[in-house]
Amino acid sequence: MFTPQGPTLRELAVQALSSVERGYDLLAPKFDLTPFRTPDRVLDATARALEPLGPFGTGLDVCCGTGAGTDVLRRLCERRAVGVDFSAGMLEVARSAHPAAPGGPAVDWVRADVRRLPFAGAFDLAVSFGAFGHFLPEERPGLFARVHAALRPGGLFAFPVGAPPRVGTRAYWTLWGFDAAMRVRNALRRPRFVMYYRTFRLPGVLRELAGAGFEAGTLPLEELGRRADGSPRCRLVVARRG
């Protein structure tokens, strides 16, 4: 939910009419006061699911934003955690809000376009939280290939994926309406603001990960519950580099 301290409707409108990078530069100071930040319960569930798959020495947070996901890496990685994002504003907030802790892993913040990650064979673990809607479907194979290249052999790439809303529900029509509005906006205005919630479908994503060289599967995040039909509300995609 939005809070009184969060962005105003006007501020959100200005953001949405900007480019993705400029929009997040503008939103950065108030981003953690919006529903766009990944909830702590999802971050905690992800960290607990990954812990038995370690140990990990170094970790990469892909599209780190203000750094909430990077804290997952600090819990799991022994030596170094790196957050990468192309928004200078988001990185500035992350750097201020999440300094390295005494006795903990080193923490670095890198400004870069994750479609051209400047790393090769450097990490044991990569994570990402809530960012994939900012990539068009045709961009994802290249993104996954760059993450694959950034990992050491045997390294893991992990990210949570929520169950899609059921057809006909209020949540379904909300997402459908949002995506439709974004497509109209992008047809009429440049630069585009890419943010589509309905294009990231798990079966296709698993195929794309396999195409990038990963062995990919999912784990149910049981502590986040199950739906009435018994299916998990949220799964953790775990993709291993061979």
Tab-separated table of N, CA and C in Angstrom, residues 49-214:
chain	number	residue	atom	x	y	z
A	49	ALA	N	15.232	-20.340	1.671
A	49	ALA	CA	15.233	-21.426	0.684
A	49	ALA	C	16.614	-21.616	0.064
A	50	LEU	N	17.365	-20.543	-0.080
A	50	LEU	CA	18.683	-20.639	-0.708
A	50	LEU	C	19.770	-21.099	0.253
A	51	GLU	N	19.585	-20.863	1.537
A	51	GLU	CA	20.642	-21.170	2.505
A	51	GLU	C	21.146	-22.607	2.413
A	52	PRO	N	20.260	-23.627	2.299
A	52	PRO	CA	20.773	-25.010	2.205
A	52	PRO	C	21.513	-25.304	0.906
A	53	LEU	N	21.386	-24.428	-0.094
A	53	LEU	CA	22.027	-24.658	-1.382
A	53	LEU	C	23.446	-24.101	-1.431
A	54	GLY	N	23.864	-23.402	-0.366
A	54	GLY	CA	25.198	-22.813	-0.294
A	54	GLY	C	26.242	-23.833	0.104
A	55	PRO	N	27.405	-23.378	0.550
A	55	PRO	CA	27.733	-21.972	0.839
A	55	PRO	C	28.044	-21.181	-0.424
A	56	PHE	N	27.934	-19.853	-0.275
A	56	PHE	CA	28.229	-18.938	-1.368
A	56	PHE	C	29.299	-17.949	-0.907
A	57	GLY	N	30.242	-17.704	-1.786
A	57	GLY	CA	31.274	-16.726	-1.460
A	57	GLY	C	30.906	-15.329	-1.906
A	58	THR	N	30.435	-15.207	-3.158
A	58	THR	CA	30.143	-13.905	-3.741
A	58	THR	C	28.763	-13.928	-4.379
A	59	GLY	N	28.072	-12.781	-4.326
A	59	GLY	CA	26.718	-12.719	-4.868
A	59	GLY	C	26.463	-11.446	-5.643
A	60	LEU	N	25.544	-11.537	-6.614
A	60	LEU	CA	25.179	-10.428	-7.490
A	60	LEU	C	23.671	-10.216	-7.425
A	61	ASP	N	23.255	-8.980	-7.148
A	61	ASP	CA	21.838	-8.610	-7.170
A	61	ASP	C	21.570	-7.887	-8.484
A	62	VAL	N	20.835	-8.535	-9.381
A	62	VAL	CA	20.562	-8.015	-10.723
A	62	VAL	C	19.378	-7.053	-10.649
A	63	CYS	N	19.590	-5.792	-11.040
A	63	CYS	CA	18.579	-4.739	-10.892
A	63	CYS	C	18.288	-4.530	-9.408
A	64	CYS	N	19.296	-4.103	-8.672
A	64	CYS	CA	19.213	-4.084	-7.201
A	64	CYS	C	18.316	-2.995	-6.658
A	65	GLY	N	18.023	-1.948	-7.448
A	65	GLY	CA	17.192	-0.877	-6.929
A	65	GLY	C	17.796	-0.251	-5.689
A	66	THR	N	16.996	-0.102	-4.652
A	66	THR	CA	17.460	0.534	-3.420
A	66	THR	C	18.121	-0.442	-2.454
A	67	GLY	N	18.355	-1.672	-2.888
A	67	GLY	CA	19.224	-2.557	-2.130
A	67	GLY	C	18.571	-3.566	-1.226
A	68	ALA	N	17.246	-3.671	-1.234
A	68	ALA	CA	16.599	-4.628	-0.322
A	68	ALA	C	17.036	-6.057	-0.628
A	69	GLY	N	17.126	-6.407	-1.912
A	69	GLY	CA	17.544	-7.753	-2.275
A	69	GLY	C	19.006	-8.011	-1.991
A	70	THR	N	19.815	-6.967	-2.031
A	70	THR	CA	21.233	-7.131	-1.739
A	70	THR	C	21.437	-7.581	-0.304
A	71	ASP	N	20.521	-7.208	0.578
A	71	ASP	CA	20.610	-7.690	1.958
A	71	ASP	C	20.460	-9.210	2.033
A	72	VAL	N	19.717	-9.814	1.108
A	72	VAL	CA	19.643	-11.274	1.050
A	72	VAL	C	21.036	-11.843	0.787
A	73	LEU	N	21.775	-11.231	-0.119
A	73	LEU	CA	23.133	-11.693	-0.422
A	73	LEU	C	24.054	-11.511	0.783
A	74	ARG	N	23.866	-10.453	1.517
A	74	ARG	CA	24.711	-10.228	2.694
A	74	ARG	C	24.479	-11.308	3.749
A	75	ARG	N	23.285	-11.843	3.765
A	75	ARG	CA	22.995	-12.936	4.699
A	75	ARG	C	23.591	-14.251	4.245
A	76	LEU	N	23.758	-14.416	2.927
A	76	LEU	CA	24.136	-15.719	2.370
A	76	LEU	C	25.591	-15.812	1.939
A	77	CYS	N	26.203	-14.684	1.595
A	77	CYS	CA	27.532	-14.710	0.986
A	77	CYS	C	28.610	-14.341	1.999
A	78	GLU	N	29.707	-15.043	1.939
A	78	GLU	CA	30.756	-14.877	2.933
A	78	GLU	C	31.711	-13.731	2.623
A	79	ARG	N	31.939	-13.437	1.329
A	79	ARG	CA	32.996	-12.483	1.005
A	79	ARG	C	32.505	-11.168	0.410
A	80	ARG	N	31.569	-11.220	-0.535
A	80	ARG	CA	31.240	-10.005	-1.283
A	80	ARG	C	29.829	-10.065	-1.829
A	81	ALA	N	29.133	-8.939	-1.761
A	81	ALA	CA	27.815	-8.782	-2.374
A	81	ALA	C	27.853	-7.547	-3.264
A	82	VAL	N	27.361	-7.687	-4.495
A	82	VAL	CA	27.383	-6.590	-5.460
A	82	VAL	C	25.969	-6.330	-5.948
A	83	GLY	N	25.537	-5.081	-5.855
A	83	GLY	CA	24.261	-4.676	-6.430
A	83	GLY	C	24.502	-3.891	-7.694
A	84	VAL	N	23.784	-4.234	-8.761
A	84	VAL	CA	23.958	-3.528	-10.035
A	84	VAL	C	22.614	-3.006	-10.524
A	85	ASP	N	22.608	-1.751	-10.969
A	85	ASP	CA	21.394	-1.110	-11.461
A	85	ASP	C	21.820	0.019	-12.391
A	86	PHE	N	20.920	0.426	-13.301
A	86	PHE	CA	21.304	1.534	-14.178
A	86	PHE	C	20.786	2.873	-13.704
A	87	SER	N	20.045	2.902	-12.584
A	87	SER	CA	19.542	4.152	-12.036
A	87	SER	C	20.502	4.677	-10.977
A	88	ALA	N	21.117	5.824	-11.267
A	88	ALA	CA	22.033	6.424	-10.298
A	88	ALA	C	21.294	6.802	-9.020
A	89	GLY	N	20.032	7.239	-9.156
A	89	GLY	CA	19.266	7.611	-7.978
A	89	GLY	C	19.002	6.434	-7.053
A	90	MET	N	18.637	5.288	-7.634
A	90	MET	CA	18.390	4.106	-6.811
A	90	MET	C	19.677	3.641	-6.132
A	91	LEU	N	20.793	3.695	-6.847
A	91	LEU	CA	22.065	3.279	-6.261
A	91	LEU	C	22.497	4.218	-5.139
A	92	GLU	N	22.208	5.488	-5.277
A	92	GLU	CA	22.553	6.434	-4.221
A	92	GLU	C	21.812	6.104	-2.934
A	93	VAL	N	20.518	5.789	-3.064
A	93	VAL	CA	19.738	5.395	-1.886
A	93	VAL	C	20.275	4.087	-1.312
A	94	ALA	N	20.563	3.113	-2.174
A	94	ALA	CA	21.077	1.818	-1.713
A	94	ALA	C	22.383	1.975	-0.955
A	95	ARG	N	23.267	2.786	-1.490
A	95	ARG	CA	24.580	2.982	-0.866
A	95	ARG	C	24.442	3.590	0.526
A	96	SER	N	23.497	4.496	0.665
A	96	SER	CA	23.287	5.152	1.960
A	96	SER	C	22.566	4.247	2.949
A	97	ALA	N	21.585	3.470	2.447
A	97	ALA	CA	20.732	2.681	3.339
A	97	ALA	C	21.340	1.345	3.727
A	98	HIS	N	22.304	0.832	2.939
A	98	HIS	CA	22.815	-0.517	3.186
A	98	HIS	C	24.347	-0.540	3.177
A	99	PRO	N	24.977	0.143	4.122
A	99	PRO	CA	26.439	0.103	4.171
A	99	PRO	C	26.929	-1.272	4.625
A	100	ALA	N	28.164	-1.569	4.288
A	100	ALA	CA	28.749	-2.838	4.735
A	100	ALA	C	28.808	-2.868	6.261
A	101	ALA	N	28.523	-4.032	6.829
A	101	ALA	CA	28.547	-4.196	8.280
A	101	ALA	C	29.901	-4.739	8.718
A	102	PRO	N	30.402	-4.292	9.876
A	102	PRO	CA	31.665	-4.828	10.371
A	102	PRO	C	31.606	-6.347	10.498
A	103	GLY	N	32.590	-7.025	9.971
A	103	GLY	CA	32.619	-8.480	10.036
A	103	GLY	C	31.811	-9.178	8.972
A	104	GLY	N	31.044	-8.423	8.193
A	104	GLY	CA	30.237	-9.020	7.128
A	104	GLY	C	30.943	-8.935	5.792
A	105	PRO	N	30.280	-9.382	4.726
A	105	PRO	CA	30.894	-9.330	3.401
A	105	PRO	C	31.045	-7.893	2.913
A	106	ALA	N	32.005	-7.675	2.032
A	106	ALA	CA	32.121	-6.378	1.373
A	106	ALA	C	30.882	-6.145	0.515
A	107	VAL	N	30.464	-4.891	0.391
A	107	VAL	CA	29.289	-4.538	-0.414
A	107	VAL	C	29.702	-3.480	-1.427
A	108	ASP	N	29.438	-3.743	-2.690
A	108	ASP	CA	29.759	-2.810	-3.771
A	108	ASP	C	28.506	-2.520	-4.584
A	109	TRP	N	28.458	-1.302	-5.132
A	109	TRP	CA	27.320	-0.876	-5.952
A	109	TRP	C	27.855	-0.459	-7.315
A	110	VAL	N	27.295	-1.013	-8.371
A	110	VAL	CA	27.802	-0.798	-9.720
A	110	VAL	C	26.674	-0.282	-10.598
A	111	ARG	N	26.946	0.840	-11.278
A	111	ARG	CA	25.954	1.348	-12.227
A	111	ARG	C	26.235	0.733	-13.589
A	112	ALA	N	25.277	-0.015	-14.106
A	112	ALA	CA	25.449	-0.668	-15.401
A	112	ALA	C	24.093	-1.126	-15.910
A	113	ASP	N	23.985	-1.279	-17.201
A	113	ASP	CA	22.820	-1.887	-17.837
A	113	ASP	C	22.993	-3.404	-17.725
A	114	VAL	N	22.064	-4.069	-17.059
A	114	VAL	CA	22.250	-5.504	-16.814
A	114	VAL	C	22.180	-6.332	-18.096
A	115	ARG	N	21.703	-5.743	-19.188
A	115	ARG	CA	21.742	-6.444	-20.462
A	115	ARG	C	23.162	-6.515	-21.014
A	116	ARG	N	24.065	-5.758	-20.364
A	116	ARG	CA	25.484	-5.785	-20.733
A	116	ARG	C	26.312	-5.840	-19.451
A	117	LEU	N	26.054	-6.849	-18.634
A	117	LEU	CA	26.740	-6.966	-17.348
A	117	LEU	C	28.257	-7.016	-17.543
A	118	PRO	N	28.996	-6.195	-16.783
A	118	PRO	CA	30.446	-6.132	-16.962
A	118	PRO	C	31.199	-7.143	-16.099
A	119	PHE	N	30.703	-8.376	-16.031
A	119	PHE	CA	31.323	-9.403	-15.192
A	119	PHE	C	31.447	-10.696	-15.985
A	120	ALA	N	32.438	-11.493	-15.638
A	120	ALA	CA	32.611	-12.807	-16.258
A	120	ALA	C	33.151	-13.775	-15.220
A	121	GLY	N	32.382	-14.834	-14.930
A	121	GLY	CA	32.814	-15.875	-14.009
A	121	GLY	C	33.171	-15.372	-12.632
A	122	ALA	N	32.412	-14.391	-12.113
A	122	ALA	CA	32.801	-13.718	-10.876
A	122	ALA	C	31.968	-14.091	-9.658
A	123	PHE	N	30.808	-14.752	-9.835
A	123	PHE	CA	29.870	-14.905	-8.724
A	123	PHE	C	29.415	-16.352	-8.549
A	124	ASP	N	29.098	-16.675	-7.295
A	124	ASP	CA	28.542	-17.984	-6.959
A	124	ASP	C	27.018	-17.969	-6.966
A	125	LEU	N	26.427	-16.784	-6.781
A	125	LEU	CA	24.976	-16.657	-6.652
A	125	LEU	C	24.546	-15.338	-7.268
A	126	ALA	N	23.475	-15.372	-8.040
A	126	ALA	CA	22.829	-14.154	-8.543
A	126	ALA	C	21.357	-14.216	-8.182
A	127	VAL	N	20.795	-13.088	-7.765
A	127	VAL	CA	19.375	-13.001	-7.434
A	127	VAL	C	18.787	-11.787	-8.138
A	128	SER	N	17.476	-11.769	-8.240
A	128	SER	CA	16.784	-10.598	-8.759
A	128	SER	C	15.375	-10.584	-8.197
A	129	PHE	N	14.865	-9.384	-7.905
A	129	PHE	CA	13.566	-9.253	-7.268
A	129	PHE	C	12.736	-8.175	-7.971
A	130	GLY	N	11.676	-8.605	-8.642
A	130	GLY	CA	10.678	-7.678	-9.147
A	130	GLY	C	11.080	-6.812	-10.318
A	131	ALA	N	12.118	-7.201	-11.063
A	131	ALA	CA	12.618	-6.323	-12.114
A	131	ALA	C	12.272	-6.770	-13.521
A	132	PHE	N	11.820	-8.002	-13.713
A	132	PHE	CA	11.757	-8.553	-15.065
A	132	PHE	C	10.663	-7.937	-15.926
A	133	GLY	N	9.697	-7.257	-15.321
A	133	GLY	CA	8.694	-6.574	-16.113
A	133	GLY	C	9.250	-5.411	-16.915
A	134	HIS	N	10.470	-4.994	-16.595
A	134	HIS	CA	11.101	-3.888	-17.309
A	134	HIS	C	11.857	-4.344	-18.559
A	135	PHE	N	11.748	-5.625	-18.880
A	135	PHE	CA	12.430	-6.149	-20.063
A	135	PHE	C	11.399	-6.744	-21.014
A	136	LEU	N	11.506	-6.391	-22.272
A	136	LEU	CA	10.633	-6.986	-23.264
A	136	LEU	C	10.971	-8.466	-23.418
A	137	PRO	N	10.001	-9.295	-23.781
A	137	PRO	CA	10.274	-10.734	-23.897
A	137	PRO	C	11.478	-11.055	-24.781
A	138	GLU	N	11.652	-10.308	-25.849
A	138	GLU	CA	12.778	-10.596	-26.739
A	138	GLU	C	14.128	-10.220	-26.129
A	139	GLU	N	14.113	-9.433	-25.040
A	139	GLU	CA	15.364	-9.061	-24.370
A	139	GLU	C	15.815	-10.085	-23.329
A	140	ARG	N	14.882	-10.901	-22.852
A	140	ARG	CA	15.209	-11.794	-21.735
A	140	ARG	C	16.281	-12.832	-22.072
A	141	PRO	N	16.261	-13.487	-23.234
A	141	PRO	CA	17.325	-14.465	-23.497
A	141	PRO	C	18.721	-13.864	-23.389
A	142	GLY	N	18.888	-12.645	-23.897
A	142	GLY	CA	20.189	-11.992	-23.791
A	142	GLY	C	20.538	-11.652	-22.355
A	143	LEU	N	19.550	-11.199	-21.589
A	143	LEU	CA	19.777	-10.918	-20.172
A	143	LEU	C	20.195	-12.177	-19.429
A	144	PHE	N	19.479	-13.277	-19.659
A	144	PHE	CA	19.824	-14.521	-18.979
A	144	PHE	C	21.214	-15.003	-19.387
A	145	ALA	N	21.579	-14.791	-20.632
A	145	ALA	CA	22.912	-15.187	-21.085
A	145	ALA	C	23.998	-14.390	-20.369
A	146	ARG	N	23.744	-13.099	-20.126
A	146	ARG	CA	24.731	-12.280	-19.419
A	146	ARG	C	24.855	-12.699	-17.957
A	147	VAL	N	23.737	-13.046	-17.318
A	147	VAL	CA	23.810	-13.534	-15.939
A	147	VAL	C	24.571	-14.855	-15.908
A	148	HIS	N	24.296	-15.731	-16.875
A	148	HIS	CA	25.011	-17.005	-16.965
A	148	HIS	C	26.514	-16.760	-17.055
A	149	ALA	N	26.919	-15.799	-17.880
A	149	ALA	CA	28.337	-15.504	-18.040
A	149	ALA	C	28.951	-14.923	-16.767
A	150	ALA	N	28.142	-14.214	-15.965
A	150	ALA	CA	28.661	-13.597	-14.740
A	150	ALA	C	28.896	-14.604	-13.621
A	151	LEU	N	28.295	-15.791	-13.734
A	151	LEU	CA	28.417	-16.810	-12.702
A	151	LEU	C	29.612	-17.724	-12.960
A	152	ARG	N	30.148	-18.251	-11.872
A	152	ARG	CA	31.141	-19.312	-11.987
A	152	ARG	C	30.433	-20.623	-12.355
A	153	PRO	N	31.136	-21.592	-12.928
A	153	PRO	CA	30.521	-22.912	-13.147
A	153	PRO	C	29.926	-23.450	-11.848
A	154	GLY	N	28.686	-23.919	-11.922
A	154	GLY	CA	27.986	-24.393	-10.736
A	154	GLY	C	27.238	-23.310	-9.983
A	155	GLY	N	27.397	-22.049	-10.391
A	155	GLY	CA	26.718	-20.953	-9.716
A	155	GLY	C	25.219	-20.977	-9.931
A	156	LEU	N	24.484	-20.319	-9.045
A	156	LEU	CA	23.022	-20.313	-9.075
A	156	LEU	C	22.480	-18.932	-9.409
A	157	PHE	N	21.408	-18.919	-10.175
A	157	PHE	CA	20.616	-17.726	-10.439
A	157	PHE	C	19.224	-18.005	-9.899
A	158	ALA	N	18.746	-17.179	-8.980
A	158	ALA	CA	17.481	-17.457	-8.293
A	158	ALA	C	16.624	-16.202	-8.215
A	159	PHE	N	15.304	-16.383	-8.375
A	159	PHE	CA	14.377	-15.264	-8.237
A	159	PHE	C	12.980	-15.808	-7.963
A	160	PRO	N	12.198	-15.115	-7.126
A	160	PRO	CA	10.827	-15.565	-6.837
A	160	PRO	C	9.863	-15.156	-7.939
A	161	VAL	N	8.873	-16.004	-8.160
A	161	VAL	CA	7.811	-15.722	-9.138
A	161	VAL	C	6.476	-16.034	-8.477
A	162	GLY	N	5.626	-15.044	-8.363
A	162	GLY	CA	4.316	-15.255	-7.772
A	162	GLY	C	3.377	-15.967	-8.728
A	163	ALA	N	2.413	-16.686	-8.177
A	163	ALA	CA	1.407	-17.349	-9.012
A	163	ALA	C	0.576	-16.293	-9.734
A	164	PRO	N	0.261	-16.507	-11.003
A	164	PRO	CA	-0.542	-15.511	-11.734
A	164	PRO	C	-1.963	-15.465	-11.184
A	165	PRO	N	-2.595	-14.301	-11.215
A	165	PRO	CA	-3.972	-14.225	-10.750
A	165	PRO	C	-4.897	-15.028	-11.650
A	166	ARG	N	-5.951	-15.550	-11.077
A	166	ARG	CA	-6.901	-16.339	-11.855
A	166	ARG	C	-7.676	-15.456	-12.820
A	167	VAL	N	-7.923	-16.016	-14.001
A	167	VAL	CA	-8.650	-15.280	-15.028
A	167	VAL	C	-10.011	-14.843	-14.491
A	168	GLY	N	-10.314	-13.580	-14.703
A	168	GLY	CA	-11.610	-13.051	-14.298
A	168	GLY	C	-11.639	-12.415	-12.936
A	169	THR	N	-10.559	-12.596	-12.134
A	169	THR	CA	-10.537	-11.982	-10.812
A	169	THR	C	-10.186	-10.502	-10.927
A	170	ARG	N	-10.397	-9.786	-9.825
A	170	ARG	CA	-10.069	-8.359	-9.815
A	170	ARG	C	-8.590	-8.144	-10.093
A	171	ALA	N	-7.722	-8.989	-9.498
A	171	ALA	CA	-6.281	-8.849	-9.722
A	171	ALA	C	-5.924	-9.076	-11.191
A	172	TYR	N	-6.575	-10.046	-11.811
A	172	TYR	CA	-6.326	-10.323	-13.231
A	172	TYR	C	-6.643	-9.104	-14.067
A	173	TRP	N	-7.817	-8.498	-13.869
A	173	TRP	CA	-8.210	-7.354	-14.684
A	173	TRP	C	-7.382	-6.122	-14.356
A	174	THR	N	-6.921	-6.004	-13.116
A	174	THR	CA	-6.040	-4.886	-12.756
A	174	THR	C	-4.741	-4.959	-13.540
A	175	LEU	N	-4.123	-6.148	-13.575
A	175	LEU	CA	-2.873	-6.300	-14.324
A	175	LEU	C	-3.105	-6.128	-15.823
A	176	TRP	N	-4.205	-6.691	-16.324
A	176	TRP	CA	-4.516	-6.544	-17.743
A	176	TRP	C	-4.682	-5.070	-18.094
A	177	GLY	N	-5.406	-4.330	-17.253
A	177	GLY	CA	-5.622	-2.911	-17.502
A	177	GLY	C	-4.335	-2.112	-17.423
A	178	PHE	N	-3.470	-2.453	-16.470
A	178	PHE	CA	-2.201	-1.741	-16.340
A	178	PHE	C	-1.347	-1.954	-17.585
A	179	ASP	N	-1.224	-3.219	-18.015
A	179	ASP	CA	-0.419	-3.501	-19.201
A	179	ASP	C	-0.991	-2.799	-20.436
A	180	ALA	N	-2.318	-2.780	-20.560
A	180	ALA	CA	-2.939	-2.108	-21.707
A	180	ALA	C	-2.634	-0.615	-21.681
A	181	ALA	N	-2.714	-0.017	-20.496
A	181	ALA	CA	-2.425	1.412	-20.375
A	181	ALA	C	-0.971	1.707	-20.728
A	182	MET	N	-0.048	0.841	-20.319
A	182	MET	CA	1.365	1.048	-20.639
A	182	MET	C	1.605	0.924	-22.144
A	183	ARG	N	0.902	0.004	-22.791
A	183	ARG	CA	1.083	-0.147	-24.238
A	183	ARG	C	0.570	1.087	-24.981
A	184	VAL	N	-0.538	1.643	-24.536
A	184	VAL	CA	-1.044	2.870	-25.141
A	184	VAL	C	-0.055	4.011	-24.907
A	185	ARG	N	0.426	4.134	-23.682
A	185	ARG	CA	1.401	5.182	-23.361
A	185	ARG	C	2.634	5.072	-24.248
A	186	ASN	N	3.136	3.853	-24.432
A	186	ASN	CA	4.362	3.666	-25.207
A	186	ASN	C	4.138	3.835	-26.707
A	187	ALA	N	2.906	3.646	-27.142
A	187	ALA	CA	2.597	3.891	-28.547
A	187	ALA	C	2.535	5.381	-28.863
A	188	LEU	N	2.259	6.196	-27.834
A	188	LEU	CA	2.049	7.619	-28.051
A	188	LEU	C	3.218	8.487	-27.620
A	189	ARG	N	4.113	7.947	-26.807
A	189	ARG	CA	5.141	8.800	-26.212
A	189	ARG	C	6.495	8.103	-26.222
A	190	ARG	N	7.544	8.881	-26.438
A	190	ARG	CA	8.912	8.420	-26.324
A	190	ARG	C	9.658	9.323	-25.343
A	191	PRO	N	10.612	8.800	-24.597
A	191	PRO	CA	11.058	7.405	-24.578
A	191	PRO	C	10.027	6.501	-23.919
A	192	ARG	N	10.102	5.203	-24.250
A	192	ARG	CA	9.176	4.238	-23.671
A	192	ARG	C	9.463	4.023	-22.199
A	193	PHE	N	8.417	3.667	-21.459
A	193	PHE	CA	8.570	3.202	-20.080
A	193	PHE	C	8.102	1.745	-20.060
A	194	VAL	N	9.059	0.835	-20.111
A	194	VAL	CA	8.735	-0.588	-20.202
A	194	VAL	C	8.440	-1.123	-18.807
A	195	MET	N	7.216	-1.553	-18.611
A	195	MET	CA	6.809	-2.129	-17.325
A	195	MET	C	5.543	-2.942	-17.574
A	196	TYR	N	5.741	-4.198	-17.960
A	196	TYR	CA	4.625	-5.074	-18.293
A	196	TYR	C	4.604	-6.256	-17.342
A	197	TYR	N	3.485	-6.430	-16.648
A	197	TYR	CA	3.389	-7.482	-15.638
A	197	TYR	C	2.942	-8.825	-16.206
A	198	ARG	N	2.349	-8.836	-17.396
A	198	ARG	CA	1.743	-10.078	-17.901
A	198	ARG	C	2.613	-10.797	-18.925
A	199	THR	N	3.824	-10.317	-19.156
A	199	THR	CA	4.679	-10.930	-20.172
A	199	THR	C	5.676	-11.919	-19.577
A	200	PHE	N	5.730	-12.028	-18.245
A	200	PHE	CA	6.722	-12.884	-17.594
A	200	PHE	C	6.023	-14.156	-17.116
A	201	ARG	N	5.938	-15.138	-18.029
A	201	ARG	CA	5.217	-16.373	-17.736
A	201	ARG	C	6.212	-17.503	-17.494
A	202	LEU	N	5.998	-18.230	-16.413
A	202	LEU	CA	6.994	-19.180	-15.921
A	202	LEU	C	7.402	-20.235	-16.947
A	203	PRO	N	6.493	-20.916	-17.658
A	203	PRO	CA	6.957	-21.939	-18.608
A	203	PRO	C	7.924	-21.386	-19.646
A	204	GLY	N	7.618	-20.212	-20.194
A	204	GLY	CA	8.497	-19.611	-21.176
A	204	GLY	C	9.823	-19.187	-20.578
A	205	VAL	N	9.787	-18.682	-19.361
A	205	VAL	CA	11.013	-18.256	-18.681
A	205	VAL	C	11.943	-19.450	-18.455
A	206	LEU	N	11.394	-20.577	-18.048
A	206	LEU	CA	12.223	-21.768	-17.840
A	206	LEU	C	12.866	-22.224	-19.148
A	207	ARG	N	12.136	-22.122	-20.243
A	207	ARG	CA	12.716	-22.473	-21.546
A	207	ARG	C	13.842	-21.509	-21.919
A	208	GLU	N	13.636	-20.234	-21.639
A	208	GLU	CA	14.671	-19.248	-21.951
A	208	GLU	C	15.919	-19.448	-21.098
A	209	LEU	N	15.740	-19.808	-19.857
A	209	LEU	CA	16.893	-20.100	-19.005
A	209	LEU	C	17.661	-21.307	-19.535
A	210	ALA	N	16.936	-22.341	-19.940
A	210	ALA	CA	17.600	-23.515	-20.517
A	210	ALA	C	18.355	-23.136	-21.778
A	211	GLY	N	17.765	-22.258	-22.587
A	211	GLY	CA	18.422	-21.821	-23.804
A	211	GLY	C	19.692	-21.033	-23.539
A	212	ALA	N	19.765	-20.385	-22.365
A	212	ALA	CA	20.960	-19.634	-21.987
A	212	ALA	C	22.026	-20.518	-21.356
A	213	GLY	N	21.719	-21.807	-21.173
A	213	GLY	CA	22.709	-22.724	-20.623
A	213	GLY	C	22.491	-23.134	-19.183
A	214	PHE	N	21.363	-22.754	-18.602
A	214	PHE	CA	21.065	-23.110	-17.220
A	214	PHE	C	20.298	-24.435	-17.148
